[in-house]
Coordinates of C-alpha atoms in Angstrom, one line a residue:
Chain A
X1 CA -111.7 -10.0 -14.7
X2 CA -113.1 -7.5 -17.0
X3 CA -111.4 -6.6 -20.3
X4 CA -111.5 -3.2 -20.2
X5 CA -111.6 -1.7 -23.8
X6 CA -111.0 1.3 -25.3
X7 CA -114.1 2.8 -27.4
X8 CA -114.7 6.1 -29.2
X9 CA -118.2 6.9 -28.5
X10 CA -120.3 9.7 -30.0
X11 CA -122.9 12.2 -28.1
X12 CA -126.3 11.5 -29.4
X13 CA -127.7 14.6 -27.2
X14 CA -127.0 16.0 -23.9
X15 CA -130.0 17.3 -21.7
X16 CA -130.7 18.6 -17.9
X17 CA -133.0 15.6 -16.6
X18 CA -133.1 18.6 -13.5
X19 CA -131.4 22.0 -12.8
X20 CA -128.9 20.7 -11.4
X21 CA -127.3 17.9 -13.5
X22 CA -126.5 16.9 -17.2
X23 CA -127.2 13.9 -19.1
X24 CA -125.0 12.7 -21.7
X25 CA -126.5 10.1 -24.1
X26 CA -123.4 8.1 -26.3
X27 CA -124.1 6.1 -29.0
X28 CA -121.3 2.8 -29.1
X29 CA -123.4 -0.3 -29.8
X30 CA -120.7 -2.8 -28.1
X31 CA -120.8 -1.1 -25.4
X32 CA -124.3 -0.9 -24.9
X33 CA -124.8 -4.3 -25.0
X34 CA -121.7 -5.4 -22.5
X35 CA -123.3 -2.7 -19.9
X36 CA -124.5 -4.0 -17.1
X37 CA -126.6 -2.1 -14.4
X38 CA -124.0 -0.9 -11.5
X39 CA -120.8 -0.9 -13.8
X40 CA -118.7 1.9 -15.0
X41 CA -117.0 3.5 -17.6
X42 CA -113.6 5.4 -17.2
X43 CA -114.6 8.6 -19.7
X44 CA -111.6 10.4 -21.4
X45 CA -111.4 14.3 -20.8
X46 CA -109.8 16.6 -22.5
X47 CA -109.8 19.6 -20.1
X48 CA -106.9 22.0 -19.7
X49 CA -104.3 20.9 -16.9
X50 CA -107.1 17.2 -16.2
X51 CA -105.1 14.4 -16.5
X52 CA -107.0 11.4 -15.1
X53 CA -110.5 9.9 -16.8
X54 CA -113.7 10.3 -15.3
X55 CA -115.3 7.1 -13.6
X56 CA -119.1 7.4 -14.2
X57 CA -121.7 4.4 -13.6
X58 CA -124.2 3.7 -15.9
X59 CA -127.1 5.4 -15.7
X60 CA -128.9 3.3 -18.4
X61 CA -128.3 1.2 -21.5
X62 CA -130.2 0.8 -24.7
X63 CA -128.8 -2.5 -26.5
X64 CA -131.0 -2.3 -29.1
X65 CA -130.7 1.2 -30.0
X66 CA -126.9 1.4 -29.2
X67 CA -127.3 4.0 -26.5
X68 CA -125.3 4.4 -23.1
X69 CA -126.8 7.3 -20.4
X70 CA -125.0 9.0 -17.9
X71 CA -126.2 11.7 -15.6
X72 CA -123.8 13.7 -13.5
X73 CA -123.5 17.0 -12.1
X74 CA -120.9 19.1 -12.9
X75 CA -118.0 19.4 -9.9
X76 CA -114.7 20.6 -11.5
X77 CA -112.9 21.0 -15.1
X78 CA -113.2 17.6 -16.0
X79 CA -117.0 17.2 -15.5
X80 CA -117.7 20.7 -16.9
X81 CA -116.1 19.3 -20.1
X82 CA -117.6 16.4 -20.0
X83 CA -121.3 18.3 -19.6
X84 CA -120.2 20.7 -22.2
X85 CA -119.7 17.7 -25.0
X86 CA -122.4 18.3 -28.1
X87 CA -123.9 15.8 -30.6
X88 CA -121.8 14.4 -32.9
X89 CA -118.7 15.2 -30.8
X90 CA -116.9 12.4 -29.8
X91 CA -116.0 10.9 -26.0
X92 CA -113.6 8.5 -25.4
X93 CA -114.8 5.2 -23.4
X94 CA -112.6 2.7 -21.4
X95 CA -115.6 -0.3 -20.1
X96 CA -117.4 -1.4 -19.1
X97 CA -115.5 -1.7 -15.9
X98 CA -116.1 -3.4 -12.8
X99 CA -118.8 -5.4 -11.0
X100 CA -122.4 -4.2 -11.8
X101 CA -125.5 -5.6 -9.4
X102 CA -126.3 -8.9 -8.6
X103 CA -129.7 -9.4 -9.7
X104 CA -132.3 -10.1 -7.0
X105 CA -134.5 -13.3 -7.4
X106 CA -137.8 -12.9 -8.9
X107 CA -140.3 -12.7 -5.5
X108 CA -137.3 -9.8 -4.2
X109 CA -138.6 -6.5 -4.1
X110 CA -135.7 -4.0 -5.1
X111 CA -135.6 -1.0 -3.1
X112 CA -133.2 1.4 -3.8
X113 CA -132.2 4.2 -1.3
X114 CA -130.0 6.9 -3.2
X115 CA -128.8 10.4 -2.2
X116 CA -128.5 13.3 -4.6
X117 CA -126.4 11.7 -7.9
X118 CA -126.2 8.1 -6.6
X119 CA -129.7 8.1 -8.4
X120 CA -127.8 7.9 -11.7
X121 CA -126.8 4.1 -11.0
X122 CA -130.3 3.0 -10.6
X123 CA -131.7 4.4 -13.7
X124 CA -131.1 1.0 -15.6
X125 CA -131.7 -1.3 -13.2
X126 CA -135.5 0.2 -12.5
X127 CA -136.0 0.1 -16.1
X128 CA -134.6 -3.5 -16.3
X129 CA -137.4 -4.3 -13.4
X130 CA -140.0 -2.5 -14.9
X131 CA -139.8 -4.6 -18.4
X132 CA -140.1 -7.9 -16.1
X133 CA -142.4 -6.6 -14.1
X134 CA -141.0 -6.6 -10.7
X135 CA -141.7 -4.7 -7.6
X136 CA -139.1 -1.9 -6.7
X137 CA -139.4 0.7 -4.1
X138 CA -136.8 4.2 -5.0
X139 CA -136.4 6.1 -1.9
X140 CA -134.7 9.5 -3.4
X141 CA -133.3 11.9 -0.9
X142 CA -131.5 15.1 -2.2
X143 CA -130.5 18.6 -0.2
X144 CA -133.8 20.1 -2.2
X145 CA -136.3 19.7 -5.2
X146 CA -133.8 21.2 -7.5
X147 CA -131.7 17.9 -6.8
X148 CA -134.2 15.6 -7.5
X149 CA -134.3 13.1 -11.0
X150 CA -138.1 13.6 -12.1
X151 CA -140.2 10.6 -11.5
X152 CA -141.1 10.0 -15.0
X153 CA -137.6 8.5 -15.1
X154 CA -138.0 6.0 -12.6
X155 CA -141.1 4.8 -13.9
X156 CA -142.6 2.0 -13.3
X157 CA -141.2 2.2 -9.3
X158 CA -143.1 3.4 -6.5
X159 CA -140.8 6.6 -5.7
X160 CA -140.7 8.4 -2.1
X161 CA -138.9 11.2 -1.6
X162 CA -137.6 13.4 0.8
X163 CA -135.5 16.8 0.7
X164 CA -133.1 18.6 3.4
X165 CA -134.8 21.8 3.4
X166 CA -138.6 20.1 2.8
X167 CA -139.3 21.3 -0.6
X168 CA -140.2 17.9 -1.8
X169 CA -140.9 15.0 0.2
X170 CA -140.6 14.4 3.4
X171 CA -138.6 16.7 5.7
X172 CA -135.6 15.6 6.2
X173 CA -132.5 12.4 5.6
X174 CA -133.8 9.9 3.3
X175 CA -133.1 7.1 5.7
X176 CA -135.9 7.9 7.5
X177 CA -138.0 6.5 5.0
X178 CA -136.4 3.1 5.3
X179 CA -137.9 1.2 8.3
X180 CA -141.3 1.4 6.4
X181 CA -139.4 0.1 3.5
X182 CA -137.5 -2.5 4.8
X183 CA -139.9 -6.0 4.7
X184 CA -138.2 -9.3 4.6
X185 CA -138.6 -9.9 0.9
X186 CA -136.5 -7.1 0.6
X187 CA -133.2 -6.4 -1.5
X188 CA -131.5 -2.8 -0.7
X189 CA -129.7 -1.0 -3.0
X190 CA -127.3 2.2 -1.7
X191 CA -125.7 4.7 -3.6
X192 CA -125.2 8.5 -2.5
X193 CA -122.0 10.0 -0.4
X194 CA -120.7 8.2 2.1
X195 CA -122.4 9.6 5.6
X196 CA -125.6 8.5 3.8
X197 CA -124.1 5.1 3.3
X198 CA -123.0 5.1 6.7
X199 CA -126.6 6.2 8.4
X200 CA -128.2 3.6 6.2
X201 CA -125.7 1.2 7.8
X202 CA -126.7 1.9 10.9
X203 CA -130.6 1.9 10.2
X204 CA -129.8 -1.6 9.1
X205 CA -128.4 -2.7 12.1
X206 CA -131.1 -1.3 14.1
X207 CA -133.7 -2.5 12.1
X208 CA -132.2 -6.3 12.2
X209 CA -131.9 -5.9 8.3
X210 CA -128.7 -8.0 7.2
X211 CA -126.1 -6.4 5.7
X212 CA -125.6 -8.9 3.2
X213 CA -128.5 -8.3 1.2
X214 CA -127.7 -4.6 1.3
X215 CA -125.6 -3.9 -2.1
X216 CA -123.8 -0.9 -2.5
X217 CA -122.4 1.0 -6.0
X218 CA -119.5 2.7 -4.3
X219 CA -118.2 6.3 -5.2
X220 CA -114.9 7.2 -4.4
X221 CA -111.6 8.9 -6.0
X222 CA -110.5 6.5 -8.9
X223 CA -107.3 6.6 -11.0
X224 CA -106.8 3.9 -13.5
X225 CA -110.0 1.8 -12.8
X226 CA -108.4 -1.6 -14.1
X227 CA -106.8 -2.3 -10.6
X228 CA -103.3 -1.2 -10.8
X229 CA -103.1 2.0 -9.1
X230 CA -104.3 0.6 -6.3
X231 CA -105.5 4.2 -6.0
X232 CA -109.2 3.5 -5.3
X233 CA -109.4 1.6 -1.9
X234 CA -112.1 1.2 0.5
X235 CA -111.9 -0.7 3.9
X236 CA -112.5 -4.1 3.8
X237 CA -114.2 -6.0 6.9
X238 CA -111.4 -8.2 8.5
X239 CA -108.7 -6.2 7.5
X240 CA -107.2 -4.7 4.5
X241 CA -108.8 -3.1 1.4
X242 CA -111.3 -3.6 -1.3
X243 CA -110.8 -1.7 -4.5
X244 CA -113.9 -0.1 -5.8
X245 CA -113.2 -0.6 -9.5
X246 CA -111.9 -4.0 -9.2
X247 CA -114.2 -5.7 -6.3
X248 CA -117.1 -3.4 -7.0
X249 CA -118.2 -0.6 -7.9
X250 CA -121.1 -3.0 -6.6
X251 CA -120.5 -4.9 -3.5
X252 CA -122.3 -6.1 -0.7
X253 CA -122.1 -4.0 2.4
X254 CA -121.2 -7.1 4.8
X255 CA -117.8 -6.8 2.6
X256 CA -117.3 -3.3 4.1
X257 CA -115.6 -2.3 7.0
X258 CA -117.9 0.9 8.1
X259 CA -116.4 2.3 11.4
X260 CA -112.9 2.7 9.2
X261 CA -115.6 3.7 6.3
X262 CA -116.1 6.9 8.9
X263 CA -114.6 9.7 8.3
X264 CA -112.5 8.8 4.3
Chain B
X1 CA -90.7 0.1 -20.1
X2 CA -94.1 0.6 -17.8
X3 CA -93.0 2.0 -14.4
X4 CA -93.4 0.9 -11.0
X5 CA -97.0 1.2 -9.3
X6 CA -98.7 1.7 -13.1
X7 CA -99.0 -1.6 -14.2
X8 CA -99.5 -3.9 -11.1
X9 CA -97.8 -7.2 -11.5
X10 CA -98.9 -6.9 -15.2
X11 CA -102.5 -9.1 -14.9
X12 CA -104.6 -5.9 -14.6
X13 CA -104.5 -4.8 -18.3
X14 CA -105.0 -8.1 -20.0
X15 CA -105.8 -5.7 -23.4
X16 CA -102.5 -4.1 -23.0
X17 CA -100.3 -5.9 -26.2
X18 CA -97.3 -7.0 -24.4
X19 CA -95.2 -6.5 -27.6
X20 CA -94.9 -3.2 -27.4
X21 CA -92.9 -2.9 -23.9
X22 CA -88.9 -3.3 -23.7
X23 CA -89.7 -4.4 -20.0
X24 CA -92.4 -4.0 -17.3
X25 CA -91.2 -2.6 -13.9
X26 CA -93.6 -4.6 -10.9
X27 CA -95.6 -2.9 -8.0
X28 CA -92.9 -2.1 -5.0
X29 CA -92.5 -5.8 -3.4
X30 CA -91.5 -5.8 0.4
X31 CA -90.7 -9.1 2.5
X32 CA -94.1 -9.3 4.2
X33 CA -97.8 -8.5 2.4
X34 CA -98.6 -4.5 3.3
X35 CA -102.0 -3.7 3.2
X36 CA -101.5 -0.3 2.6
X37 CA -102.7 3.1 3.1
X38 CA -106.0 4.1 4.3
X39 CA -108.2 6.4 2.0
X40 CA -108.1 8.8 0.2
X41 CA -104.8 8.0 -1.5
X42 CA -105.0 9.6 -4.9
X43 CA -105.4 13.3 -5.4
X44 CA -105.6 14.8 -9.5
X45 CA -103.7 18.1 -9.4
X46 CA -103.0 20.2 -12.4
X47 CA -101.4 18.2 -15.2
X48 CA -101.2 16.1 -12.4
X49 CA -102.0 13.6 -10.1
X50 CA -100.4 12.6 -6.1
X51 CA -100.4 8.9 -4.5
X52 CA -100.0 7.8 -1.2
X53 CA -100.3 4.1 -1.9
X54 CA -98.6 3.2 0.8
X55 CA -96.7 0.3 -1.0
X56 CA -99.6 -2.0 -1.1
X57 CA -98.6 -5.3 -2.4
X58 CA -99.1 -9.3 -1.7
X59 CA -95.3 -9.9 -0.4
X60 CA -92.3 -11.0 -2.1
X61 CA -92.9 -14.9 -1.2
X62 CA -96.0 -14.7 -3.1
X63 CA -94.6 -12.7 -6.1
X64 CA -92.0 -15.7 -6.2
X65 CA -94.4 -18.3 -6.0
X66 CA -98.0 -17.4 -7.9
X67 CA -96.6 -14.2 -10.3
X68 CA -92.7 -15.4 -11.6
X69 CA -94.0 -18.7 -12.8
X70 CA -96.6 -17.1 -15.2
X71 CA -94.0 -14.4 -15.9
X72 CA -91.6 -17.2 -17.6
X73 CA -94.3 -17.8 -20.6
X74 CA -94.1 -13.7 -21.2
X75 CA -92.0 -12.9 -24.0
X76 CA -90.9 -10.1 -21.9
X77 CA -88.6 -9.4 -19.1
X78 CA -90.0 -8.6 -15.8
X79 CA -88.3 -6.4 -13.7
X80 CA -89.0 -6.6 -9.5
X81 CA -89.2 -3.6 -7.8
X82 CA -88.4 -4.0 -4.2
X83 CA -88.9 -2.0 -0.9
X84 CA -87.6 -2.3 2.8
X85 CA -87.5 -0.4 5.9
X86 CA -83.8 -1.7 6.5
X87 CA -80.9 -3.1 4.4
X88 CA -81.9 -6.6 5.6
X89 CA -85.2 -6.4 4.2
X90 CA -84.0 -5.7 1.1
X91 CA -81.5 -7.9 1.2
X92 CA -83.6 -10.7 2.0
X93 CA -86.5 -9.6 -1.0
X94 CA -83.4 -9.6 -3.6
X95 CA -82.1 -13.1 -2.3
X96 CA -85.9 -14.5 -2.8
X97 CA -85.7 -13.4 -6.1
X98 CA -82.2 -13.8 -6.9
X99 CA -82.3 -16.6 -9.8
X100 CA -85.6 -17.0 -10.0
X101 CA -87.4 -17.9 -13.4
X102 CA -89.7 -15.3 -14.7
X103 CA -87.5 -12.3 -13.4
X104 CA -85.2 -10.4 -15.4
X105 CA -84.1 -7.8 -12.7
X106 CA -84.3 -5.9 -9.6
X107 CA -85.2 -1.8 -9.4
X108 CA -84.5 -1.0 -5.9
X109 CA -86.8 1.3 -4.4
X110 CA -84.9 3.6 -2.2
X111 CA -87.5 6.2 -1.4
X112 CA -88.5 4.3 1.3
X113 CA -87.7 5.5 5.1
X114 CA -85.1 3.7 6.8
X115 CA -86.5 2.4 10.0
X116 CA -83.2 2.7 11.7
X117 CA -82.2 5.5 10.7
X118 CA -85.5 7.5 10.6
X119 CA -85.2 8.8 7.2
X120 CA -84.9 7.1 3.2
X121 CA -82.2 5.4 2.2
X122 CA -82.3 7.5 -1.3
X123 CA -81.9 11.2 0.2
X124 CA -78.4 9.9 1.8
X125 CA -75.5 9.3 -0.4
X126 CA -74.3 6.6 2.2
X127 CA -77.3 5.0 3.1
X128 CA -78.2 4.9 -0.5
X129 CA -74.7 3.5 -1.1
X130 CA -75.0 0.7 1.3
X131 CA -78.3 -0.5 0.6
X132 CA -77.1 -0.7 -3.1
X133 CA -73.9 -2.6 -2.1
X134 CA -75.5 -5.0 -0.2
X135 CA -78.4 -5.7 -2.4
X136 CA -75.5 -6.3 -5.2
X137 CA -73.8 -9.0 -3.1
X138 CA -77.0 -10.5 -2.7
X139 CA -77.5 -11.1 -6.6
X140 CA -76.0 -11.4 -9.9
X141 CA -79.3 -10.0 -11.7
X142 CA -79.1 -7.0 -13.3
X143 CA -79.6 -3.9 -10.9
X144 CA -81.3 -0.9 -11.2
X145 CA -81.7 1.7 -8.8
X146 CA -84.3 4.1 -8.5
X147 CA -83.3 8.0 -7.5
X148 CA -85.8 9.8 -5.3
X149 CA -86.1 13.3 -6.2
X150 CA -86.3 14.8 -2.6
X151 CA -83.0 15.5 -2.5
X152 CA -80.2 18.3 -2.5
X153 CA -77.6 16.6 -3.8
X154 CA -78.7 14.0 -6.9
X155 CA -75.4 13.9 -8.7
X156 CA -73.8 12.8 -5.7
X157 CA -76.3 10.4 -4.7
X158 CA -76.3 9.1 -8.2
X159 CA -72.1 8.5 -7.9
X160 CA -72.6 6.9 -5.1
X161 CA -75.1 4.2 -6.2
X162 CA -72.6 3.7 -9.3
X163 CA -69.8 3.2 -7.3
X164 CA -71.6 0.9 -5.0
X165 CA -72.0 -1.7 -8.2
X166 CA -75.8 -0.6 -9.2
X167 CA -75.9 -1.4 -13.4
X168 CA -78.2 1.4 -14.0
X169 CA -80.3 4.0 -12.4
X170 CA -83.7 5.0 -13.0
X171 CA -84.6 8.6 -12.6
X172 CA -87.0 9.9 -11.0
X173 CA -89.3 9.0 -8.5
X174 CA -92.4 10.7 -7.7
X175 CA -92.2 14.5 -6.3
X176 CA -93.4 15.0 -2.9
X177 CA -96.6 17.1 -2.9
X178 CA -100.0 17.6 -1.1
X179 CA -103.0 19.1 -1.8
X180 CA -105.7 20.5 0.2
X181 CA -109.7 19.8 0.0
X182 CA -110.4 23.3 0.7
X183 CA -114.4 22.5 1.6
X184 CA -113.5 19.9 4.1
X185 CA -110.7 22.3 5.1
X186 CA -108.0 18.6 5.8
X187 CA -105.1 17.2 3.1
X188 CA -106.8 15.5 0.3
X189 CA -104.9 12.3 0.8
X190 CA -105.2 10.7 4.2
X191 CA -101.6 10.2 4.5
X192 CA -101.2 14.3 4.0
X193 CA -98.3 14.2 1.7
X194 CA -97.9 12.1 -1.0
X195 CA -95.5 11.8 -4.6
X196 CA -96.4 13.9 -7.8
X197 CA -96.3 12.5 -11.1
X198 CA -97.3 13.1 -14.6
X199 CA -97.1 15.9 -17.2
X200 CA -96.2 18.4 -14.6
X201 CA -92.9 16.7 -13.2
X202 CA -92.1 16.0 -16.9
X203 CA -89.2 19.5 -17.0
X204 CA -87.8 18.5 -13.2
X205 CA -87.5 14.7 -14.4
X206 CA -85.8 15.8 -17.5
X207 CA -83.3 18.0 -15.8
X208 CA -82.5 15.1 -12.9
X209 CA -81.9 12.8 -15.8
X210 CA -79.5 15.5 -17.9
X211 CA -77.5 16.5 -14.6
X212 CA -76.9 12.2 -13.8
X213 CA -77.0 11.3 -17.1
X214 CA -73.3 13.3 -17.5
X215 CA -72.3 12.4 -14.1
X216 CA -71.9 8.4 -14.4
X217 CA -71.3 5.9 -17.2
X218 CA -74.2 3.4 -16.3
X219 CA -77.0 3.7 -18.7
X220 CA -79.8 6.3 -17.1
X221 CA -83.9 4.7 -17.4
X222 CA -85.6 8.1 -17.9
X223 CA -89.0 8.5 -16.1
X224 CA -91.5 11.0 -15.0
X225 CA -94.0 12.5 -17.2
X226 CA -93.8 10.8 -20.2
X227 CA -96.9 10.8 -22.1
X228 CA -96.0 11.2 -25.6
X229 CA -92.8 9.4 -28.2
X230 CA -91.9 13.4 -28.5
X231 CA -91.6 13.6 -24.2
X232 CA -89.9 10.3 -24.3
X233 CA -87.4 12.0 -27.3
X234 CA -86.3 14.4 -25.1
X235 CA -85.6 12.0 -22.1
X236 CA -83.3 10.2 -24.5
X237 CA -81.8 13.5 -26.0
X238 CA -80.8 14.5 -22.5
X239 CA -79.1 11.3 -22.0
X240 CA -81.4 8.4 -20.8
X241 CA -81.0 5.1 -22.8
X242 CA -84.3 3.9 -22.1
X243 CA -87.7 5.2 -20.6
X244 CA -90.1 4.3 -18.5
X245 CA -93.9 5.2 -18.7
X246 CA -96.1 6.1 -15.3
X247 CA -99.5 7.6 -14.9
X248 CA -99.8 7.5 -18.6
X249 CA -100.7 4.1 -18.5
X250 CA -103.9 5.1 -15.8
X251 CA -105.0 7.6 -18.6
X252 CA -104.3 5.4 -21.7
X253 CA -103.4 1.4 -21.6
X254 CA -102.4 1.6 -25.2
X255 CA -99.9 4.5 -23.8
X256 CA -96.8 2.0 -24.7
X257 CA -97.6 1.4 -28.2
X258 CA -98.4 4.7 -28.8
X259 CA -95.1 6.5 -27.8
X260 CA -93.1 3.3 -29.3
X261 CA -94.6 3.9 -32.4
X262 CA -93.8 7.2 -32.5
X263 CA -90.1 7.0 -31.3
X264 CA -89.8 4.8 -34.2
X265 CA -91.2 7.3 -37.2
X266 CA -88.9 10.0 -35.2
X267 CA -86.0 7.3 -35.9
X268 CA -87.2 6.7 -39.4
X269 CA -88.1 10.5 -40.5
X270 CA -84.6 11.6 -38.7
X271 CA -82.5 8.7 -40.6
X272 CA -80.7 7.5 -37.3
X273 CA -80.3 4.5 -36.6
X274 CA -79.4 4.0 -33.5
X275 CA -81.4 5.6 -30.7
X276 CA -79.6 5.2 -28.1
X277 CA -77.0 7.0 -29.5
X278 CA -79.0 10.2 -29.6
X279 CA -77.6 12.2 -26.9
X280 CA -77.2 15.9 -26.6
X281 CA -73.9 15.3 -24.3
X282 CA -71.7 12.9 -24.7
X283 CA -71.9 10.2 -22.3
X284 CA -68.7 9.1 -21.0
X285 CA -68.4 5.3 -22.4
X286 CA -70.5 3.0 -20.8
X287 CA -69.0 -0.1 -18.9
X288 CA -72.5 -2.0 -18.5
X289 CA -74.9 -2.6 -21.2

């Protein structure tokens, strides 16, 4: 069980990796080094009439400097406030919450499929490869080139890319850049909204890739994210619910249930 | 106290300090394990936020078994709340519990619908009435009995409860609200409606709690809204003798010490020493404590 702490974090600097999304650097040393690729924190807002905090995964962390990353776009009041922090103000930090990735072994090649903003969780974890070394493929899909995180951040990995209305890329959903992608010393990585998750699903099954080496940082509506709302759940396979910020964020998508995932 | 639904069965928040509750209020128990609802069942609204939970919980057998034991070491009291679709249900939760080490009390939730009857035991004066009266024959534990909202007549349903032996009442429930995802042009919650809480129920709670509060003599557990010692203040000026904190604890888990802390500078800046005693209208004399 994680021990979710409260931190007061400060902005180091905020920046526009692209057009269309912020990044918010914090400086909290614990909290860099607890941070785990795939986990989250619940960040406090102060917005007019927002009540609830803002679950964002880690995009990166920098132990050594002290230095946490997130890269979001901004959606509604709390996000706008959030991408309208300065240096030196501060942010309020509950995490790190919830289950980051299980690491692959070391002959694994990591390739990551995301769509849009699910790009944000695999900042750290392509860094993390790069420093050891290890093979990872990042196939980026976003509606167009204005969507997509520059390159230079995923460096390191051998990034393909493909845009809705062609204006990077290939033409087109991302997941049809995954049977090319998909070799047996492969472990996926998902994270994007959920009729991507869904169609990379289904490519899976087609493609006889298991679903248990398939893990996936799940997104989804999030009250408390310490697991007593109960506010955040996603259909389990066999029946009932998982809860994304107490069994995940980062799961496995055997553990999934994804005809009742259709649809939510 | 931390309300029901905000605080699970209490092994969520392990960095909450215990120390600075009165009492912790358990998810809604109900004789069999629910599963719950299916997604999406929270919605934030202004100042506010909509479940549809859907009463998601591991049964009352379990509770009994795996929670109440650990509950005993807690220098706390631990208060069940429990849920049914009929009066036998509840019955049959409350005699599971009744006497059972570890828990200090039952909050009956009567916002549930009655099966039978097709609508909740809490909008009904005499449904709410006999579902009270028969969960009070089923134990001698202290009884507290939560008001749903929904209704047109509170006072009434509130007398009612009284009279049918409840020791207290707890007041209010969540609103029931929806909200619409415009883009995707459906309700926001799967289940289409759901029950409002935080800041923005904070004035309807208060006035529910001053109408009951000067309508029967058993001591009133203020909740709705409460995210600050000064909202808590004025649930006890308008007659509660206790509160409860909700969604509060999903924004801050240090929510409790907080608003205890400040209730007690209010009591040492205002010189009074007794709090409970704070009342803008007299209480008639209580019978229970």
């Amino acid at each position: 069980m994680t021990v979710a702490t409260l931190r007061r974090a400060t902005v180091l600097e905020r920046s526009a990796p692209m057009r269309t999304a912020v990044e918010l650097v914090l400086h909290e040393p614990e909290a860099a080094v607890a941070a785990k690729p795939g986990q989250f924190f619940q960040l406090g807002v102060d917005a007019q009439h927002t009540l609830l905090r803002r679950p964002y995964s880690i995009a990166w962390a920098n132990p050594d400097l002290g230095r946490i990353g997130f890269i979001f776009s901004v959606v509604g009041a709390g996000s706008a406030w959030l991408g309208a922090r300065e240096a030196g103000q501060p942010v309020e930090l509950l995490g790190p919450l919830g289950n980051g990735f299980a690491t692959p072994g070391p002959d694994r090649t990591a390739v990551c499929i995301a769509g849009g903003l699910g790009i944000a969780a695999f900042v750290g974890l392509v860094k993390g490869r790069d420093r050891l070394g290890r093979r990872t493929v990042v196939l980026l899909g976003a509606r167009s080139s204005d969507w997509l995180l520059p390159a230079d951040r995923l460096r390191g990995a051998e990034v393909r890319v493909a845009t809705d209305d062609g204006s990077a890329g290939h033409t087109g959903r991302v997941t049809a850049l995954l049977p090319r992608a998909l070799h047996d010393d492969v472990e996926l990585f998902m994270c994007g909204p959920n009729e991507m998750l869904l169609a990379v699903v289904r490519s899976c099954r087609e493609l006889g890739f298991p679903l248990e080496r398939v893990q996936v940082a799940l997104e989804t509506p999030m009250g408390c994210g310490i697991g007593t709302c109960l506010g955040c759940a996603l259909p389990a396979r066999g029946g009932g619910y998982l809860l994304a910020c107490q069994d995940g964020p980062c799961v496995t998508a055997d553990r999934l249930d994804w005809d009742r995932m259709d649809g939510i | 106290m931390v309300a029901s639904g905000t605080f699970g069965y209490g092994f969520d928040a392990p960095q909450v300090d215990r120390s600075a509750l009165g009492a912790m209020v358990t998810k809604g128990t109900t004789r069999a394990a629910r599963t719950g609802n299916p997604p999406v069942r929270i919605a934030e609204t202004a100042s506010g936020m909509l479940n549809a939970i859907g009463l998601q919980n591991p049964g009352v057998d379990y509770v009994a078994q795996t929670y109440a034991p650990q509950w005993v070491e807690w220098d706390l009291p631990v208060i069940v709340n429990i849920a049914g679709e009929s009066i036998e249900d509840y019955v049959e939760v409350a005699r599971r519990l009744d006497g059972r080490p570890g828990v200090a009390g039952i909050e009956l939730n009567i916002s549930c619908p009655n099966v039978e009857a097709g609508l909740q035991f809490g909008v009904d004066a005499r449904l709410a009435a006999q579902v009270t009266e028969a969960v009070r024959a089923a134990t001698e534990m202290p009884l507290m009995v939560k008001l749903t909202p929904n209704v047109t007549d509170l006072v009434g349903i509130a007398r009612a409860i009284e009279a049918a032996g409840a020791d207290s009442i707890s007041a209010v429930n969540t609103y029931l609200g929806m909200s619409i995802d415009v883009a995707r042009r459906r309700p926001a919650l799967a289940n289409g409606l759901g029950g409002l809480s935080g800041p923005a129920i904070k004035p309807l709670a208060l006035r529910a709690v001053w109408e009951v509060a000067s309508a029967v003599e058993i001591p009133i557990v203020g909740v709705g809204g409460i995210f600050t010692a000064e909202d808590a203040l004025e649930f006890l000026l308008a007659g509660a003798a206790a509160v409860q904190l909700g969604t509060v604890n999903y924004v801050r888990p240090d929510a409790a010490r907080l608003v205890r802390d400040g209730i007690v500078a209010f009591a040492a800046d205002s010189g009074l020493p007794d709090l409970g005693d704070i009342a803008l209208r007299p209480r008639r004399k209580a019978v229970h404590v």
